[in-house]
Backbone as a ProteinNet text record, in pm:
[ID]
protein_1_A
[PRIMARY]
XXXXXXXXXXXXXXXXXXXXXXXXXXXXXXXXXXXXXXXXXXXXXXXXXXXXXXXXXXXXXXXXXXXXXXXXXXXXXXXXXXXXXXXXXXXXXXXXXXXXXXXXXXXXXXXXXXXXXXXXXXXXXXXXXXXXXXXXXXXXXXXXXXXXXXXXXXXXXXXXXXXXXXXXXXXXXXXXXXXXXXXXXXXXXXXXXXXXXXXXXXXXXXXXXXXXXXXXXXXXXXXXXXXXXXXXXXXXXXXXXXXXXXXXXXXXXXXXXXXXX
[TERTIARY]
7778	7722.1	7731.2	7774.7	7769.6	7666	7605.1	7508.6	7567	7462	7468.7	7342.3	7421.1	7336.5	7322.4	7172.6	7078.9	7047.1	7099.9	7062.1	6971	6931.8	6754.5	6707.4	6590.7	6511.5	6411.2	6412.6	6328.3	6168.6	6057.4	5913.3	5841.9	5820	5852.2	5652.9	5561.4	5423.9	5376.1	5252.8	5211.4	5114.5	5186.5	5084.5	4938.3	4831.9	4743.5	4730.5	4732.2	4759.7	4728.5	4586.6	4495.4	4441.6	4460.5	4420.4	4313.2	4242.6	4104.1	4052.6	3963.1	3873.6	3796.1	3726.9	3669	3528.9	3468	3385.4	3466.1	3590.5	3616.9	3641.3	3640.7	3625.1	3788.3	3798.3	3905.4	3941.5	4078.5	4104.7	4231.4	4252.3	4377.3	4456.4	4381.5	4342.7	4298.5	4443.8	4374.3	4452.1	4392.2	4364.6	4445.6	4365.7	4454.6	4545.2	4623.5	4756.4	4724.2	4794.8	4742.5	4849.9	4821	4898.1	4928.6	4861.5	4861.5	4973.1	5047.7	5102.2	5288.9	5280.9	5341.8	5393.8	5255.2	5233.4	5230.5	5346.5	5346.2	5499.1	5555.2	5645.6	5771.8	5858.4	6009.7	6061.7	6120.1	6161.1	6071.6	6010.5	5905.4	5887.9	5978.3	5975.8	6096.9	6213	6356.9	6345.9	6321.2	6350.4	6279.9	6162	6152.6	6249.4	6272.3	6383.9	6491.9	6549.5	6692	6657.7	6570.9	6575.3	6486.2	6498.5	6409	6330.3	6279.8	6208.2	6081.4	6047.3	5931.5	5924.2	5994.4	6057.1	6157.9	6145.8	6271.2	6337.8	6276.5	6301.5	6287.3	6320.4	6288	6284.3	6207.3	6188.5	6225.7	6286.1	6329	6264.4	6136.9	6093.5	6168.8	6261.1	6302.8	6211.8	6154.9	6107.7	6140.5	6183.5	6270.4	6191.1	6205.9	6113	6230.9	6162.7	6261.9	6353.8	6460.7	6580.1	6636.8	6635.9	6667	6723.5	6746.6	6784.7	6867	6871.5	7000.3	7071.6	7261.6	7363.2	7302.9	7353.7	7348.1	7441.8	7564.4	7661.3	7632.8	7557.8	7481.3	7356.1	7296.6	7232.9	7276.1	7354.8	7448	7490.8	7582.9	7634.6	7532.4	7403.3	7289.1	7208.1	7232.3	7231.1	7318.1	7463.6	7528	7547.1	7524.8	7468.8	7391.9	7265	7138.1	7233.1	7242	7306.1	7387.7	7493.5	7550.6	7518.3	7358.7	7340.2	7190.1	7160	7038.8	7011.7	6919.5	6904.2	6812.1	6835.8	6703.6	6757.5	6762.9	6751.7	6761.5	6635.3	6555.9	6592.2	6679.1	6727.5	6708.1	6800.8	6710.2	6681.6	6547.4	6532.5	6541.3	6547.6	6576.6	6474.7	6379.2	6287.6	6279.9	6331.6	6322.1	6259.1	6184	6144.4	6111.4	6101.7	6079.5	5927.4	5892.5	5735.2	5767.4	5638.8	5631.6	5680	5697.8	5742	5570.6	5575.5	5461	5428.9	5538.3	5532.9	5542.1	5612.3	5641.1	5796.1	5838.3	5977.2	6000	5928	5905.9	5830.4	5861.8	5752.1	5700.4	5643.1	5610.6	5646	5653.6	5652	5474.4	5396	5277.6	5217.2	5293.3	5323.8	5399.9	5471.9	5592.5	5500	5419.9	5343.2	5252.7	5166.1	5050.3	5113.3	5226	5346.2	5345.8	5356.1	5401.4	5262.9	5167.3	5020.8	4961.5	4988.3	4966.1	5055.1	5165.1	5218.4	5292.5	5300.4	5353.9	5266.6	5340.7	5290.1	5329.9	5429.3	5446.3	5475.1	5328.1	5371.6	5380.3	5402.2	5468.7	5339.8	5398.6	5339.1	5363.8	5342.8	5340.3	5510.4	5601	5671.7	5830.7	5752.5	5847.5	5840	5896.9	5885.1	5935.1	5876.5	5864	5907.1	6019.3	6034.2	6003.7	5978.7	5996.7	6075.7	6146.8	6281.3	6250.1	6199.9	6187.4	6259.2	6339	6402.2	6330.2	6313.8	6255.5	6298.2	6243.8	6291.2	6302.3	6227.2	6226.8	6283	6295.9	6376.8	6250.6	6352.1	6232.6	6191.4	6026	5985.9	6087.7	6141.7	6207.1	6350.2	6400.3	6543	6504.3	6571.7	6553.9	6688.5	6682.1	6788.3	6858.1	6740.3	6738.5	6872.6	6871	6939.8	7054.1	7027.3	7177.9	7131.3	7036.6	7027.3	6948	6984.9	6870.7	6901.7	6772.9	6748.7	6773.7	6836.1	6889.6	6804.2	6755.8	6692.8	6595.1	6480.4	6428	6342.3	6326.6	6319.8	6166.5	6052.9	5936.3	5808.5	5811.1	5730.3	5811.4	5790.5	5858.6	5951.9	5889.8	5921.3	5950.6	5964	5980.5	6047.4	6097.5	6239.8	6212.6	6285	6257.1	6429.9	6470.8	6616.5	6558.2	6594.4	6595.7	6701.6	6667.2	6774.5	6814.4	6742.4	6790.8	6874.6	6877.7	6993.7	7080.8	7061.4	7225.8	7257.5	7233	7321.2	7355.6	7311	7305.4	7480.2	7461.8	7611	7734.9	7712	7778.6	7869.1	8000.6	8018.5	8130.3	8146.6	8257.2	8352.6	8462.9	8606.4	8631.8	8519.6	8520.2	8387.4	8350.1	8199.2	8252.6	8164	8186.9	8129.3	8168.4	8129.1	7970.2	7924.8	7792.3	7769.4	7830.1	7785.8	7807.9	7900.4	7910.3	7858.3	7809	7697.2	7550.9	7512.3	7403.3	7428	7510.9	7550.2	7530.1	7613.2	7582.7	7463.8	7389.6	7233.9	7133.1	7157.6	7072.3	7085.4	7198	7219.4	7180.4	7203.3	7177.4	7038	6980.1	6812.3	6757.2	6820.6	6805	6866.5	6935.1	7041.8	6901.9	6805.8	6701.4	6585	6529.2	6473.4	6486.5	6586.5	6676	6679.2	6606.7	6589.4	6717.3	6790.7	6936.4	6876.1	6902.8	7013.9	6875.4	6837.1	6764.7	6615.3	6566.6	6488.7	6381.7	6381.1	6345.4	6396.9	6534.9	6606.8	6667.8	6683.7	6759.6	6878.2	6924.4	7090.8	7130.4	7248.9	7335.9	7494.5	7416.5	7558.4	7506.6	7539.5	7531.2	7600.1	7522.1	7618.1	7530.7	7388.5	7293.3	7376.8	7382.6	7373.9	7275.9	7340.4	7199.9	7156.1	7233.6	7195.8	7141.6	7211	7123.8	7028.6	6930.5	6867.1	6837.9	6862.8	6833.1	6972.8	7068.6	7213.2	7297.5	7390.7	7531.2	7597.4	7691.4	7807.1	7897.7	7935.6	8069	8090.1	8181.5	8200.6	8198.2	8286.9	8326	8216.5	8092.5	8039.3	7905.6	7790.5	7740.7	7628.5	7583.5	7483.2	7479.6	7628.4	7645.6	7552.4	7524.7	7418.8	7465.5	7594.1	7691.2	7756.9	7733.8	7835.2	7823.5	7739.1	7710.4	7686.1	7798.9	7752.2	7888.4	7826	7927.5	8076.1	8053	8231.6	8292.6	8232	8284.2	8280.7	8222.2	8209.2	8349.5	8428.1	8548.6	8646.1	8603.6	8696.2	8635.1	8540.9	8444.2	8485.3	8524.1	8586.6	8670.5	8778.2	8916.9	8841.4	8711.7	8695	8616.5	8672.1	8646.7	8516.8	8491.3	8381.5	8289.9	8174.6	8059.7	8070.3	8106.5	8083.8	8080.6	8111.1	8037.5	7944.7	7893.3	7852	7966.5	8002.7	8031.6	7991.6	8127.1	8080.6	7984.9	7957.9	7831.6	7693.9	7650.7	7574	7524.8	7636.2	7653.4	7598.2	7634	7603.3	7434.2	7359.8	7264.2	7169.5	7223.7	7154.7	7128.6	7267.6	7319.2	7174	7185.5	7056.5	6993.8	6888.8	6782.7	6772.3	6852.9	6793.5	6936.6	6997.8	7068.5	7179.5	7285.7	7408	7527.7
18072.5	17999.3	17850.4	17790.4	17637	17596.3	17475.3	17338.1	17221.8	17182.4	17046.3	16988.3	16871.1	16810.1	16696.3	16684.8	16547	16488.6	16340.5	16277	16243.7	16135.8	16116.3	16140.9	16189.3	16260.5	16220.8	16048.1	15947	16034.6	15963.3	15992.9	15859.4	15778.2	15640.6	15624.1	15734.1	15747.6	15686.6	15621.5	15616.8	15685.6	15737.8	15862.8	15780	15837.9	15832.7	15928.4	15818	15858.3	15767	15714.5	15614.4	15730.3	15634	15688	15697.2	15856.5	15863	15846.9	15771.6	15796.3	15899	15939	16083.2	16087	15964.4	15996.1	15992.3	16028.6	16062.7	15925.5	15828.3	15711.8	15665.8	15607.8	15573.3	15400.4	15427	15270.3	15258.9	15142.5	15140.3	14990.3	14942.3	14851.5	14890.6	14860.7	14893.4	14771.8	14705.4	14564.9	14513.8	14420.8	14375.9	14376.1	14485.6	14558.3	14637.1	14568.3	14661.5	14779.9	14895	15007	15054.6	14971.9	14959.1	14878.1	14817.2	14736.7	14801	14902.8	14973.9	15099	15168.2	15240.8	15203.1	15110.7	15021.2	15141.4	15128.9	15173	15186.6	15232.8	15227.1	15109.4	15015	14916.7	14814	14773.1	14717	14586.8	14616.2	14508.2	14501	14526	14501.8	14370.3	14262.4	14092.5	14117.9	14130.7	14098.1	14197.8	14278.5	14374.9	14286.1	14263.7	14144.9	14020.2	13946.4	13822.8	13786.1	13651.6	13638.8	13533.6	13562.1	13436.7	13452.1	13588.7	13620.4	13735.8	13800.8	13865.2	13876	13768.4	13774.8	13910.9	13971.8	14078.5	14250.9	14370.3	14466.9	14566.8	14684.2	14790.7	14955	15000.7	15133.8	15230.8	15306.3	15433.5	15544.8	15594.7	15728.9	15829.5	15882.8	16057.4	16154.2	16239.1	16399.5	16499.7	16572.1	16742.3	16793.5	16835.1	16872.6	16988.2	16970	17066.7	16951.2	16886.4	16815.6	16634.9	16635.1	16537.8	16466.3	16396.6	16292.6	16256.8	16234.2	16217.3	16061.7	15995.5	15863.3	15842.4	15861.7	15773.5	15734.6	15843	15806.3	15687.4	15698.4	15618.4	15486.7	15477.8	15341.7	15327	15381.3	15358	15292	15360.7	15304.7	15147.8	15135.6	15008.1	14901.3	14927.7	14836.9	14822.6	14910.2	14886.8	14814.2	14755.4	14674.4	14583.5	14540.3	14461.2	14370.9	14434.7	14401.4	14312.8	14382	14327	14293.3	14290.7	14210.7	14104.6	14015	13869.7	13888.5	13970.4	13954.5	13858.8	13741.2	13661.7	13745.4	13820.2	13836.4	13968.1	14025.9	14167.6	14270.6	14337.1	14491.3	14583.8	14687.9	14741	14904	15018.1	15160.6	15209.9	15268.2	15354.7	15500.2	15581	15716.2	15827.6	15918.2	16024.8	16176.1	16219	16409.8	16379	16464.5	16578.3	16712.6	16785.3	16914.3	16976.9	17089.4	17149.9	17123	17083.4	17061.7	17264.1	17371.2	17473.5	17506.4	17464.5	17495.3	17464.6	17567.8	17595.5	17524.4	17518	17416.9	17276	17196.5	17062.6	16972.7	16974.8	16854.8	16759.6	16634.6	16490.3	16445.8	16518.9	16444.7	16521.3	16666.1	16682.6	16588.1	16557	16395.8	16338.5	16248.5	16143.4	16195.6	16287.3	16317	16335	16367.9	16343.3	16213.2	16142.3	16039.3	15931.2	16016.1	15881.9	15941.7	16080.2	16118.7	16083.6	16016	15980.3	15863.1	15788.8	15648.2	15560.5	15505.5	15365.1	15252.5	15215	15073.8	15082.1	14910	14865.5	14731.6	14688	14517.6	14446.7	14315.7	14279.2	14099.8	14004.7	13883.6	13819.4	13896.6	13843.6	13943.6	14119.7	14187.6	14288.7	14356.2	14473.4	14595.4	14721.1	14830.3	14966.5	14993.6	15122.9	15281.7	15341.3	15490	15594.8	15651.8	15746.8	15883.8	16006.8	16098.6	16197.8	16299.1	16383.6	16526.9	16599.5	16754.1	16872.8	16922.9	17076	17168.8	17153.8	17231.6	17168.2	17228.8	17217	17124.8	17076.4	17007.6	17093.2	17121	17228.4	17173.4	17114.5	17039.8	17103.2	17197.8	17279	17384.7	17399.8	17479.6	17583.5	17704.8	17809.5	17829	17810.1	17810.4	17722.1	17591.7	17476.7	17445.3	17517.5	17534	17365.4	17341.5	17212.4	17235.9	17130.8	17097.8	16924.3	16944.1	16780.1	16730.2	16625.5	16604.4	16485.6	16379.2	16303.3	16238.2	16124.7	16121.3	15991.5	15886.3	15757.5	15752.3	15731.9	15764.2	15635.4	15580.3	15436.8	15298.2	15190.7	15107.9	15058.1	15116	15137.3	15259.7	15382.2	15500.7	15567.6	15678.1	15804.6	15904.8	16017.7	16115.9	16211.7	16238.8	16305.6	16444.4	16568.8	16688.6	16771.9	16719.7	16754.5	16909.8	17002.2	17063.6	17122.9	17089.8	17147	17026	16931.2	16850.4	16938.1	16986.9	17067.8	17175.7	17252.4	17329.5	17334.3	17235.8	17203.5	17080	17073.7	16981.4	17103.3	17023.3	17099.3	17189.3	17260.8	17377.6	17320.9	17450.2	17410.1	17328.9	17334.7	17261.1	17191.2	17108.3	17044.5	16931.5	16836.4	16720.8	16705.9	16649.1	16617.8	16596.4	16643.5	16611.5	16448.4	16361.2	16245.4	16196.9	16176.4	16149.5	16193.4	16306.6	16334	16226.7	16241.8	16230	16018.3	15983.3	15815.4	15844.1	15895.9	15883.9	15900.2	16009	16036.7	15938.6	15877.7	15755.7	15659.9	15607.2	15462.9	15471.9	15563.3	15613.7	15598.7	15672.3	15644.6	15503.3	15422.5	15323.1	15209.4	15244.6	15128.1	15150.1	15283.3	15234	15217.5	15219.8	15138.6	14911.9	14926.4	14813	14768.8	14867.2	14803.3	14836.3	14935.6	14956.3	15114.8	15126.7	15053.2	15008.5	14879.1	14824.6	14899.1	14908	14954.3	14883.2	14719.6	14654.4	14517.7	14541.6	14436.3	14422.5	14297.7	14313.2	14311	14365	14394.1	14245.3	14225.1	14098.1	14115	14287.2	14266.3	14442.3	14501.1	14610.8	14730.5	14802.4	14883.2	14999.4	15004.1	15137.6	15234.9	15366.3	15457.9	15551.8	15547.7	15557.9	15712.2	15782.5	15979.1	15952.9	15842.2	15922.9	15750.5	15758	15598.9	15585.9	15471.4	15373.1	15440.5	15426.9	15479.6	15456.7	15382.3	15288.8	15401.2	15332.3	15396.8	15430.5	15327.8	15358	15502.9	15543.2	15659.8	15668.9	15564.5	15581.9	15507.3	15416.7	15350.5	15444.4	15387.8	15481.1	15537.8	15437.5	15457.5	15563.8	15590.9	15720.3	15837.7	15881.6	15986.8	16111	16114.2	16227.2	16208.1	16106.3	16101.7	16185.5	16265.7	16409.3	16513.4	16618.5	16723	16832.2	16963.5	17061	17077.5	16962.5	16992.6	16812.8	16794.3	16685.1	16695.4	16826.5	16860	16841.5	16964.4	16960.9	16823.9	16704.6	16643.3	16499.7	16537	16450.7	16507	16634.2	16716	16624.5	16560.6	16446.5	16319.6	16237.5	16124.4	16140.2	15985.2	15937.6	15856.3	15777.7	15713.7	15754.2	15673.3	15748.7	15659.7	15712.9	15593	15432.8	15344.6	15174.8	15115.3	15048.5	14980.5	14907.3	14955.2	14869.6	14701.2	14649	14508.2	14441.1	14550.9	14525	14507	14629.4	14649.2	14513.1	14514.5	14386.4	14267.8	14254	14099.7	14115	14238	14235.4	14258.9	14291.7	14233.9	14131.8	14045.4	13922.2	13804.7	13834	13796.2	13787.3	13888.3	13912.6	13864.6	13815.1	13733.8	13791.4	13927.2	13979	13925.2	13994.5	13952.6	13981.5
9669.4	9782.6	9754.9	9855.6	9848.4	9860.5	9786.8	9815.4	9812.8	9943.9	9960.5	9852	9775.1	9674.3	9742.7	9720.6	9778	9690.3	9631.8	9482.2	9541.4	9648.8	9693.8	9821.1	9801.9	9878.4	9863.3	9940.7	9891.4	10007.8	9898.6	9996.1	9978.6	10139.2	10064.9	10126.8	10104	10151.7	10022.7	9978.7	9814.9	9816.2	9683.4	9620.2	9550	9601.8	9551.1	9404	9287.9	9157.6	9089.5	9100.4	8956.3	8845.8	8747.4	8649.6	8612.8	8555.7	8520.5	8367.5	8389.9	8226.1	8248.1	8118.9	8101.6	8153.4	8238	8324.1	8455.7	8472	8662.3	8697.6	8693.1	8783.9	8746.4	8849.4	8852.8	8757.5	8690.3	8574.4	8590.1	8667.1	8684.6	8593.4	8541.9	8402.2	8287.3	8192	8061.4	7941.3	7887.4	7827.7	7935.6	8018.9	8100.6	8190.3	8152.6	8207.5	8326.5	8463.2	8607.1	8596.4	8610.8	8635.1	8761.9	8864.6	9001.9	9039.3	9002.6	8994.3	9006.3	8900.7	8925.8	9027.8	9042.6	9173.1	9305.9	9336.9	9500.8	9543.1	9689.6	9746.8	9698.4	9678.9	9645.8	9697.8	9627.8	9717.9	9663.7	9699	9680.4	9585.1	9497.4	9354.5	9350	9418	9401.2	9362.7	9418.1	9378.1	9222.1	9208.6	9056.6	8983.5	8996.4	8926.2	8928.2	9023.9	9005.9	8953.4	8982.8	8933	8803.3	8765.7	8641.8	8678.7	8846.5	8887.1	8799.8	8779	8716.3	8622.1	8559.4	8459	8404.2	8283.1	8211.2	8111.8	8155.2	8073.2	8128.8	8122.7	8129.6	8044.7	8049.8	7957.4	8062.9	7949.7	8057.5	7946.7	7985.4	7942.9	7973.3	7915.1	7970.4	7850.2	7967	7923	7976.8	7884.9	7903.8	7812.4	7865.9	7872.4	7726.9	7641.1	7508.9	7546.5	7518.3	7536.7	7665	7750.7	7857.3	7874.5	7744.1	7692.4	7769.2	7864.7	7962	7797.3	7864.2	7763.8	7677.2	7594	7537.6	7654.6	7681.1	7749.7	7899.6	7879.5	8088.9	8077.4	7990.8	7987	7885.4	7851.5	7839.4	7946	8033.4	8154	8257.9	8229.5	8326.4	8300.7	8173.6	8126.8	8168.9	8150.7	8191.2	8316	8429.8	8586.1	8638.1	8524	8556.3	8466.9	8391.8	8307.4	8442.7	8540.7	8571.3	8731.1	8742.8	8878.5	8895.1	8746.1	8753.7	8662.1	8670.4	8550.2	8464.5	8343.8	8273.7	8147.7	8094.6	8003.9	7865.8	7858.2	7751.7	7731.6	7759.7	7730.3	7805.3	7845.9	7865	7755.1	7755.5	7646.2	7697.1	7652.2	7690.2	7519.4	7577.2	7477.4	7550.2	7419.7	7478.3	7393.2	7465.2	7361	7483.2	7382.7	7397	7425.8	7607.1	7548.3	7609.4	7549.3	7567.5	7725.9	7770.4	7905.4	7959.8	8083.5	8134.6	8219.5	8159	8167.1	8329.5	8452.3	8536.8	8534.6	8625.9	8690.3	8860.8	8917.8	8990.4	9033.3	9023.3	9070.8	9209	9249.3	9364.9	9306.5	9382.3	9377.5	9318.4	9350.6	9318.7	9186.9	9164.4	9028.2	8873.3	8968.8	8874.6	8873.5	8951.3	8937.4	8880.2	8849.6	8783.5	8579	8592.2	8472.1	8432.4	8503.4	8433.9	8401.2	8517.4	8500.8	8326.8	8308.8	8206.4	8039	8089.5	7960.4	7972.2	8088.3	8114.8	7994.9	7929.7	7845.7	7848.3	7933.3	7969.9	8082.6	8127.2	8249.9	8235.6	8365.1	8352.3	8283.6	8214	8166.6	8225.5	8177.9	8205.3	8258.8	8131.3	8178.3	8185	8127.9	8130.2	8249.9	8315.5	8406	8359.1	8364	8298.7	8433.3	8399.3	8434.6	8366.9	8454	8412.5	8476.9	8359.4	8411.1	8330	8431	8373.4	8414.5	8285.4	8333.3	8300.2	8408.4	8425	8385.8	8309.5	8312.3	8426.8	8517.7	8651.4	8781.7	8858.6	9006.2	9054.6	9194.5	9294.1	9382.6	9451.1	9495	9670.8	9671.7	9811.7	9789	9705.1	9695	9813.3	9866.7	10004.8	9989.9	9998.6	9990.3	10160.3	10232.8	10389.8	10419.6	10363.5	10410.5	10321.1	10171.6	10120	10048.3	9973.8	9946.7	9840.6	9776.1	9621.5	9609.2	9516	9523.3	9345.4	9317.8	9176.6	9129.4	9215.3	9186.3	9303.9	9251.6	9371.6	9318.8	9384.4	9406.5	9449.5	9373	9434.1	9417.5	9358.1	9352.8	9307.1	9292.5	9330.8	9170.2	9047.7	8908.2	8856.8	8898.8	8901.5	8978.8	8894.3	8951	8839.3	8950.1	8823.7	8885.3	8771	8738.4	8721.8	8811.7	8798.3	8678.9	8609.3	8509.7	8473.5	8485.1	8465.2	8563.7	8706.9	8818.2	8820.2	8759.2	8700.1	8600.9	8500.4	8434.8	8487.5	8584.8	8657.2	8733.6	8768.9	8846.5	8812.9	8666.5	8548.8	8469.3	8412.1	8281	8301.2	8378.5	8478.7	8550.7	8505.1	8556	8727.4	8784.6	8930.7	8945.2	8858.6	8858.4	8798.6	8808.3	8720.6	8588.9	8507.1	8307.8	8377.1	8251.3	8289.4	8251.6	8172.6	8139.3	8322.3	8365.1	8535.6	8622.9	8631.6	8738.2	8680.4	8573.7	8533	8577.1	8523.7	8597	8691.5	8827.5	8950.1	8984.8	8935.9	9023.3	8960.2	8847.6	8776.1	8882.1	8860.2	8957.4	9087.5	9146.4	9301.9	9316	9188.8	9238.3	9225	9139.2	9082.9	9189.6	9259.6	9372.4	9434.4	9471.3	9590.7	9557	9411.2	9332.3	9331.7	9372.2	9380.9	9544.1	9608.8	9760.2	9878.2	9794.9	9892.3	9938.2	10055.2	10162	10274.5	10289	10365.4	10325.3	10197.8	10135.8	10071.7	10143.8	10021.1	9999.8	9987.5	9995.5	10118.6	10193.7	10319.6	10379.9	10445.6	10453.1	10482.8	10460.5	10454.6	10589.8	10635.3	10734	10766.1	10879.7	10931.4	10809.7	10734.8	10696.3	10650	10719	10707	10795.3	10735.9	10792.6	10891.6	10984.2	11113.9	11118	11062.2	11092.2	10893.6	10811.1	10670.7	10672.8	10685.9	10703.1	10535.2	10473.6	10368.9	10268.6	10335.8	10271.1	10326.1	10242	10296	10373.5	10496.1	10564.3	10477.4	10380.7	10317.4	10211.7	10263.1	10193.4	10023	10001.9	9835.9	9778.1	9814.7	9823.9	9690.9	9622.6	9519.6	9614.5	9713.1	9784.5	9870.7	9939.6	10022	10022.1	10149.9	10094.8	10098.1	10103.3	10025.2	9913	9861.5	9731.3	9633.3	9629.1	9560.8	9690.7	9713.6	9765.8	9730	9805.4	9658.6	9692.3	9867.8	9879.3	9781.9	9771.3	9684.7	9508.9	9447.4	9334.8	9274.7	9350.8	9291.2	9301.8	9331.8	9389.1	9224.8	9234.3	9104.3	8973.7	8998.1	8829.4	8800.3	8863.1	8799.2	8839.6	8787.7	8825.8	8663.8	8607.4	8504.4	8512.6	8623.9	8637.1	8745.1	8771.2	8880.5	8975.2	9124.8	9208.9	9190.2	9241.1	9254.1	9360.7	9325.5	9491.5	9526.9	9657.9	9762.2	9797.2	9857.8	9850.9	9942.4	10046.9	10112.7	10065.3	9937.7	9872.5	9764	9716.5	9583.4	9672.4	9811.5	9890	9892.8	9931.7	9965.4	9808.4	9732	9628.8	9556.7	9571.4	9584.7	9590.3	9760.4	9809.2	9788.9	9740.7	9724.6	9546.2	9505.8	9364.4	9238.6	9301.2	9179.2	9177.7	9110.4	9045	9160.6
[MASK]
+++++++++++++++++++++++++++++++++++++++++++++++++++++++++++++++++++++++++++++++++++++++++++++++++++++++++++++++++++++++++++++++++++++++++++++++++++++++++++++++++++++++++++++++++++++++++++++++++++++++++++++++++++++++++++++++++++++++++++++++++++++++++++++++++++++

């Protein structure tokens, strides 16, 4: 059976998800550090993400569920993507580690977020901005058999994404699939281009090129933003592609704009 693969399956509502101390009350401050700050809309912080008007620097938390390890080369690849279209002075940094299976086979979105309020340890600070990139052992409870669809990644607060990793390997690796180091680039950056405010997400378009039937996703076909650039009639066509999608030069203008490279 064919699927159509949905890299985002953005939910652009905010989750109510402060953090509790062990009397119940809600702390969304801890030395200083707002964690609220982080928990704003998708979109939302694209300019400080691109520019170094006010963070010279960034930190990328990736956390993965043990056995679920995203490649080194995808996440080099995902480095040099921000590298390439954003200003941080002061480096980008990538810290990664293993936790336990949070022991489900399926997840909500407000499951992820209750994940990550539980083991997120960096947030922005004065002058750095702090992402979190977590990859899952389980499916998204939004894979629908009805509709012939599953979801690979998903774009959910304005510093945060989470990589379904295990249905990227799922459909990685095989004589008509793509390497898994290239799927796993494409669905990074993709979540990360609307992390980044694309397609009219945040950042503002610089010229007509939203897609009006897939909204906050470029027209252009070959384009990274496409909101087909992963689906299973294009699997086989990604098996002979060495690299993952680009942005389009529409894309690049409107980030442009908005402070990036």
């Amino acid at each position: 059976m064919k699927f159509k693969i949905l890299i985002s399956f953005l939910f652009l509502l905010i989750i109510s998800a402060c953090s509790k101390d062990e009397s119940g009350e809600d702390n969304d401050t801890d030395n200083t550090v707002s964690k609220v700050l982080n928990r704003q809309t998708t979109g939302s912080s694209a300019r400080d993400l691109l520019s170094d008007n006010t963070f010279t620097s960034m930190i990328i938390e990736v956390v993965y569920v043990e056995g679920f390890e995203p490649t080194e080369s995808a996440l080099n690849n995902f480095t040099t993507f921000l590298e390439n279209r954003t200003y941080k002075p002061n480096g980008i940094t990538v810290e990664k580690r293993a936790i336990p299976s949070p022991g489900k086979t399926t997840y909500s979105l407000e499951d992820i977020a209750d994940i990550e309020i539980e083991h997120r340890t960096h947030y922005n600070t004065s002058n750095q901005i702090a992402v979190w990139a977590y990859f899952s052992d389980g499916k998204s409870d939004n894979d629908s058999e009805e509709n012939n669809t599953v979801v690979l990644g998903t774009a959910y607060w304005n510093t945060s994404f989470v990589i379904y990793q295990e249905t990227v390997e799922s459909f990685s690796n095989s004589p008509f699939e793509p390497g898994r180091t290239l799927l796993e680039t494409t669905v990074i950056n993709h979540e990360f281009g609307h992390i980044l405010g694309l397609t009219n997400l945040g950042t503002p378009l610089q010229s007509e090129h939203e897609d009006e039937e897939h909204p906050k996703h470029c027209d252009i076909e070959n384009c990274l933003m496409y909101w087909a650039s992963e689906s299973a009639a294009n699997l086989s066509d990604m098996a002979g592609m060495s690299t993952a999608p680009q942005l389009d030069a529409q894309c690049i203008a409107d980030l442009q704009a908005n402070g990036g490279k």
